[in-house]
CSV table of C-alpha atoms in Angstrom, one decimal:
chain,number,residue,atom,x,y,z
K,5,MET,CA,-4.0,13.7,0.4
K,6,LYS,CA,-2.6,12.0,-2.7
K,7,ILE,CA,-5.0,10.4,-5.2
K,8,LEU,CA,-4.0,8.0,-7.9
K,9,PHE,CA,-6.1,7.6,-11.1
K,10,LEU,CA,-5.5,4.1,-12.5
K,11,SER,CA,-6.7,3.0,-15.9
K,12,ALA,CA,-6.3,-0.1,-18.1
K,13,PRO,CA,-4.5,-0.9,-20.2
K,14,GLY,CA,-3.0,2.5,-21.0
K,15,ALA,CA,-2.9,5.8,-19.1
K,16,ALA,CA,-5.1,7.8,-21.4
K,17,VAL,CA,-8.3,7.6,-19.4
K,18,ALA,CA,-6.3,8.1,-16.1
K,19,ARG,CA,-4.8,11.2,-17.6
K,20,ILE,CA,-8.2,12.6,-18.5
K,21,ALA,CA,-9.3,12.2,-14.9
K,22,HIS,CA,-6.0,13.7,-13.8
K,23,ALA,CA,-6.4,16.7,-16.1
K,24,ILE,CA,-10.0,17.4,-15.1
K,25,SER,CA,-9.0,17.2,-11.4
K,26,LEU,CA,-6.2,19.7,-12.0
K,27,HIS,CA,-8.6,22.0,-13.9
K,28,ASP,CA,-11.8,21.8,-11.7
K,29,HIS,CA,-10.5,20.8,-8.3
K,30,ALA,CA,-7.0,22.3,-8.0
K,31,GLY,CA,-5.7,22.4,-4.4
K,32,LYS,CA,-8.1,19.8,-3.0
K,33,ALA,CA,-5.5,17.0,-3.3
K,34,GLU,CA,-2.4,15.9,-5.1
K,35,PHE,CA,-3.1,13.9,-8.2
K,36,VAL,CA,-1.2,11.0,-10.0
K,37,SER,CA,-2.2,9.1,-13.1
K,38,CYS,CA,-1.0,5.7,-14.3
K,39,GLY,CA,-1.9,3.0,-16.8
K,40,THR,CA,-1.5,-0.7,-16.1
K,41,ALA,CA,0.5,-1.2,-19.3
K,42,GLU,CA,2.4,0.9,-21.9
K,43,THR,CA,0.2,1.6,-24.9
K,44,GLY,CA,0.3,3.9,-27.9
K,45,SER,CA,-0.5,7.6,-28.1
K,46,ASP,CA,-3.1,9.5,-26.1
K,47,ARG,CA,-4.3,11.4,-29.2
K,48,SER,CA,-8.1,10.8,-28.5
K,49,ALA,CA,-7.7,11.7,-24.9
K,50,LEU,CA,-5.9,15.0,-25.9
K,51,SER,CA,-8.8,15.8,-28.3
K,52,ALA,CA,-11.4,15.0,-25.6
K,53,THR,CA,-10.0,17.3,-23.0
K,54,ALA,CA,-9.1,20.1,-25.5
K,55,GLU,CA,-12.7,20.2,-26.7
K,56,VAL,CA,-13.8,21.4,-23.2
K,57,GLY,CA,-10.8,23.8,-22.7
K,58,ILE,CA,-8.8,21.5,-20.5
K,59,GLU,CA,-5.1,20.9,-21.2
K,60,LEU,CA,-3.9,17.3,-21.0
K,61,SER,CA,-0.2,18.0,-20.9
K,62,PRO,CA,0.1,18.9,-17.2
K,63,ALA,CA,-1.4,15.5,-16.4
K,64,THR,CA,1.7,13.5,-17.0
K,65,SER,CA,1.4,9.8,-16.2
K,66,THR,CA,3.7,7.9,-13.7
K,67,PRO,CA,5.1,4.5,-14.7
K,68,LEU,CA,3.5,1.6,-12.9
K,69,THR,CA,6.9,0.5,-11.6
K,70,ASP,CA,7.4,3.9,-9.8
K,71,LEU,CA,4.2,3.7,-7.8
K,72,SER,CA,6.0,1.9,-5.0
K,73,GLN,CA,7.9,5.0,-4.3
K,74,LEU,CA,4.8,7.1,-3.7
K,75,ASP,CA,2.7,7.4,-0.6
K,76,ILE,CA,-0.8,7.1,-2.1
K,77,ASP,CA,-3.9,7.7,0.1
K,78,ILE,CA,-6.7,6.9,-2.4
K,79,VAL,CA,-6.7,4.9,-5.6
K,80,ILE,CA,-9.6,5.5,-8.1
K,81,ALA,CA,-9.6,2.5,-10.4
K,82,LEU,CA,-11.4,3.6,-13.5
K,83,SER,CA,-12.3,0.2,-14.8
K,84,ALA,CA,-12.7,-3.4,-13.4
K,85,ASN,CA,-9.5,-4.4,-15.1
K,86,ALA,CA,-7.6,-1.5,-13.5
K,87,ALA,CA,-8.9,-2.5,-10.1
K,88,GLN,CA,-7.8,-6.1,-10.7
K,89,ALA,CA,-4.3,-5.0,-11.8
K,90,CYS,CA,-3.8,-2.5,-9.0
K,91,PRO,CA,-0.5,-3.4,-7.3
K,92,VAL,CA,0.1,-3.5,-3.6
K,93,LEU,CA,1.0,0.1,-2.6
K,94,PRO,CA,2.8,1.6,0.4
K,95,GLY,CA,0.3,2.6,3.2
K,96,ARG,CA,-2.4,0.3,1.8
K,97,PRO,CA,-4.5,3.1,0.2
K,98,GLN,CA,-8.3,2.8,-0.1
K,99,ILE,CA,-9.4,1.7,-3.5
K,100,ILE,CA,-12.5,3.2,-5.2
K,101,ARG,CA,-13.8,1.2,-8.2
K,102,TRP,CA,-15.7,3.2,-10.8
K,103,ASN,CA,-16.0,0.3,-13.3
K,104,LEU,CA,-16.2,2.6,-16.4
K,105,ALA,CA,-16.1,1.2,-19.9
K,106,GLU,CA,-12.7,0.8,-21.4
K,107,VAL,CA,-12.1,2.8,-24.6
K,108,SER,CA,-9.4,2.9,-27.2
K,109,ASP,CA,-8.5,4.4,-30.6
K,110,ASP,CA,-9.5,1.0,-32.1
K,111,LEU,CA,-13.2,1.7,-31.6
K,112,PRO,CA,-15.4,2.6,-34.6
K,113,ASP,CA,-15.9,6.1,-33.2
K,114,PRO,CA,-13.2,6.7,-30.6
K,115,ALA,CA,-13.8,10.4,-30.4
K,116,ALA,CA,-17.5,9.9,-29.3
K,117,ALA,CA,-16.4,7.2,-26.8
K,118,TYR,CA,-13.7,9.4,-25.3
K,119,ASN,CA,-16.0,12.4,-25.1
K,120,SER,CA,-18.8,10.4,-23.4
K,121,LEU,CA,-16.3,9.0,-20.9
K,122,ARG,CA,-14.8,12.4,-20.3
K,123,ASP,CA,-18.3,13.8,-19.3
K,124,THR,CA,-18.9,10.8,-17.1
K,125,ILE,CA,-15.6,11.2,-15.3
K,126,ARG,CA,-16.2,14.9,-14.8
K,127,ARG,CA,-19.6,14.3,-13.3
K,128,LEU,CA,-18.2,11.6,-10.9
K,129,LEU,CA,-15.3,13.9,-9.9
K,130,ASP,CA,-17.7,16.8,-9.1
K,131,ASP,CA,-19.7,14.4,-6.9
K,132,PHE,CA,-16.5,13.0,-5.3
K,133,PHE,CA,-15.1,16.5,-4.4
K,134,ASN,CA,-18.2,18.5,-3.7
K,135,ARG,CA,-20.5,16.1,-1.9
K,136,GLY,CA,-18.3,15.2,1.0
K,137,TYR,CA,-17.0,11.8,-0.2
K,138,LEU,CA,-13.3,12.9,-0.1
K,139,GLU,CA,-13.7,14.3,3.4
K,140,ALA,CA,-15.4,11.1,4.6
K,141,LEU,CA,-12.6,8.9,3.1
K,142,ALA,CA,-9.9,11.1,4.6
K,143,GLU,CA,-11.6,10.9,8.1
K,144,SER,CA,-12.0,7.2,7.8
K,145,ARG,CA,-8.3,6.8,6.8
K,146,HIS,CA,-7.2,9.1,9.6
K,147,CYS,CA,-9.2,7.1,12.2
K,148,SER,CA,-7.8,3.8,10.9
K,149,SER,CA,-4.3,5.2,11.2
K,150,LEU,CA,-4.9,6.4,14.7
K,151,ILE,CA,-6.1,3.0,15.8
K,152,LEU,CA,-3.2,1.1,14.2
K,153,ASP,CA,-0.6,3.6,15.5
K,154,ASN,CA,-1.9,3.4,19.1
K,155,ILE,CA,-1.9,-0.3,19.6
K,156,SER,CA,1.0,-1.8,21.4
K,157,ASP,CA,1.8,-4.5,18.9
K,158,GLY,CA,4.1,-3.8,16.0
K,159,ILE,CA,2.6,-4.4,12.5
K,160,ILE,CA,4.5,-4.9,9.4
K,161,ALA,CA,3.0,-5.8,6.0
K,162,HIS,CA,4.9,-6.6,2.8
K,163,ASP,CA,3.9,-7.7,-0.7
K,164,ALA,CA,4.8,-10.9,-2.5
K,165,ASN,CA,8.2,-9.5,-3.3
K,166,ARG,CA,8.9,-8.6,0.4
K,167,ARG,CA,8.5,-4.9,-0.2
K,168,ILE,CA,7.2,-3.2,3.0
K,169,PHE,CA,4.0,-1.2,2.5
K,170,TYR,CA,2.8,-0.8,6.1
K,171,PHE,CA,4.8,-0.1,9.2
K,172,ASN,CA,3.0,1.2,12.3
K,173,ALA,CA,4.3,3.4,15.2
K,174,ALA,CA,4.8,0.4,17.5
K,175,ALA,CA,6.9,-1.3,14.8
K,176,GLU,CA,9.1,1.9,14.8
K,177,ARG,CA,9.4,1.9,18.5
K,178,ILE,CA,10.3,-1.8,18.9
K,179,THR,CA,12.7,-2.0,16.0
K,180,GLY,CA,14.2,1.5,16.1
K,181,TYR,CA,13.6,1.9,12.3
K,182,SER,CA,11.5,4.8,11.1
K,183,ARG,CA,8.7,4.3,8.7
K,184,ASP,CA,10.4,6.5,6.0
K,185,ARG,CA,13.5,4.3,6.2
K,186,VAL,CA,11.7,1.0,5.5
K,187,MET,CA,8.7,1.8,3.3
K,188,SER,CA,8.9,0.2,-0.2
K,189,ARG,CA,12.1,-1.7,0.6
K,190,ASP,CA,12.8,-5.4,0.7
K,191,CYS,CA,12.4,-6.4,4.4
K,192,HIS,CA,15.5,-8.7,4.0
K,193,GLU,CA,17.6,-5.7,3.0
K,194,VAL,CA,16.3,-3.4,5.7
K,195,PHE,CA,16.8,-5.6,8.8
K,196,PRO,CA,20.3,-7.1,9.5
K,197,GLY,CA,20.2,-10.9,9.4
K,198,LYS,CA,16.6,-10.7,8.1
K,199,PHE,CA,13.7,-9.7,10.4
K,200,CYS,CA,12.5,-13.3,10.3
K,201,SER,CA,16.0,-14.7,11.0
K,202,GLY,CA,15.8,-16.5,7.7
K,203,ARG,CA,12.8,-18.6,8.8
K,204,CYS,CA,9.9,-17.2,6.8
K,205,VAL,CA,8.4,-18.7,3.6
K,206,PHE,CA,9.3,-15.5,1.7
K,207,CYS,CA,13.1,-16.3,2.0
K,208,ASP,CA,12.8,-18.2,-1.3
K,209,LEU,CA,10.7,-17.1,-4.3
K,210,PRO,CA,8.2,-18.1,-5.6
K,211,VAL,CA,6.5,-18.4,-2.2
K,212,PRO,CA,4.6,-21.6,-1.4
K,213,PRO,CA,1.1,-21.4,0.2
K,214,PHE,CA,1.2,-20.9,4.0
K,215,SER,CA,-1.2,-20.4,6.8
K,216,ALA,CA,-1.0,-18.2,9.9
K,217,ARG,CA,1.6,-19.2,12.5
K,218,ARG,CA,2.9,-18.0,15.8
K,219,GLU,CA,6.5,-18.1,16.9
K,220,GLU,CA,9.1,-16.4,19.1
K,221,MET,CA,12.4,-15.2,17.8
K,222,SER,CA,15.3,-12.8,18.5
K,223,ILE,CA,15.6,-9.7,16.3
K,224,ALA,CA,18.3,-7.0,16.0
K,225,THR,CA,17.1,-3.4,16.3
K,226,MET,CA,18.6,-0.5,14.3
K,227,THR,CA,21.2,0.0,17.1
K,228,GLY,CA,22.1,-3.6,17.2
K,229,GLU,CA,20.3,-4.4,20.5
K,230,ARG,CA,18.8,-7.9,20.6
K,231,LYS,CA,15.1,-8.2,21.5
K,232,GLN,CA,12.9,-11.2,21.9
K,233,VAL,CA,9.6,-10.9,20.1
K,234,GLU,CA,6.5,-13.0,19.9
K,235,MET,CA,5.3,-12.9,16.3
K,236,ILE,CA,2.2,-13.9,14.3
K,237,ARG,CA,2.7,-14.1,10.6
K,238,SER,CA,-0.5,-14.3,8.4
K,239,PRO,CA,-0.9,-14.4,4.6
K,240,ILE,CA,-2.4,-11.5,2.7
K,241,THR,CA,-4.7,-12.6,-0.1
K,242,GLY,CA,-5.7,-10.6,-3.2
K,243,PRO,CA,-9.1,-10.1,-4.8
K,244,ASP,CA,-9.0,-13.6,-6.4
K,245,GLY,CA,-7.6,-15.4,-3.4
K,246,GLU,CA,-4.0,-15.3,-4.6
K,247,GLN,CA,-1.2,-14.9,-2.1
K,248,ALA,CA,-0.3,-11.2,-2.2
K,249,GLY,CA,2.1,-10.9,0.8
K,250,ALA,CA,2.3,-11.2,4.5
K,251,LEU,CA,1.0,-9.4,7.6
K,252,VAL,CA,3.2,-9.7,10.7
K,253,SER,CA,2.2,-8.6,14.1
K,254,PHE,CA,4.7,-8.8,16.9
K,255,ARG,CA,5.3,-7.6,20.5
K,256,ASP,CA,8.4,-7.2,22.5
K,257,VAL,CA,8.6,-9.9,25.2
K,258,THR,CA,12.3,-9.2,26.1
K,259,ALA,CA,11.5,-8.0,29.7
K,260,GLU,CA,9.1,-10.8,30.3
K,261,ARG,CA,11.6,-13.5,29.2
K,262,THR,CA,14.4,-11.8,31.2
K,263,MET,CA,12.3,-11.8,34.3
K,264,ALA,CA,11.3,-15.4,33.8
K,265,ARG,CA,14.9,-16.5,33.4
K,266,ARG,CA,16.0,-14.6,36.5
K,267,LEU,CA,13.1,-16.2,38.5
K,268,GLY,CA,14.3,-19.6,37.3
K,269,GLU,CA,17.8,-18.8,38.3
K,270,ILE,CA,16.6,-17.7,41.8
K,271,GLU,CA,14.5,-20.9,42.2
K,272,HIS,CA,17.5,-23.0,41.1
K,273,PHE,CA,19.8,-21.2,43.5
K,274,SER,CA,17.3,-21.5,46.3
K,275,GLY,CA,17.1,-25.3,45.7
K,276,ILE,CA,20.9,-25.5,46.0
K,277,ILE,CA,20.9,-23.5,49.3
K,278,GLY,CA,18.1,-25.6,50.6
K,279,ARG,CA,20.1,-28.8,50.2
């Protein structure tokens, strides 16, 4: 289980949560911290953790641009702005919003503000790890994955930049591509000739508004085999209703179409013989 602490604008508060987790809850999960923007020093955060005997240095922050390379299970957004700025991440992790006050060194008494926030975060983390919340979230995520990986339709989801962040077991089976091979990559780069055959609205950026549509097309698998798939492409919307990507569900209809074509040929041949 990998948990991302996300703060806004800088990573100072996320690093406090990261450091407390490493100190108080080591071994219960993997931890990552990140800020939504680059800011100045984390001097006040360093003082706040040092005051209670916790080292901040092991809690190094990860650049926002590198998050697409990580398989995050849970995001703890430490403020409303952090939740708003959270990017679309691989695997579509669950997002927990704590909506804490944002602090900075520009406040009249930054030390007091950081110390108060540190204590609040420590209490929330104790509840999160010791009262069954983490286990409940892990079970919920596991059940969701089981459902999505056991349906027969392939499911692919990508963000507004076409980076794939979800790829279920049926998608692996139909296309021949493994999840590890496609995650966080541009779908146009992964699939030869583009998975959409160059017919989706994401072929040109910026993307115009679009609605759900059903279509049938031929795709190339990893081995070069051609398959006929029936596809439904739907928009993914963000918290404010903005277009954040696309969800594509598809099923392999190659055998059905081949059978229908052969039946048509037989009927046509029978008609010729009958004459």
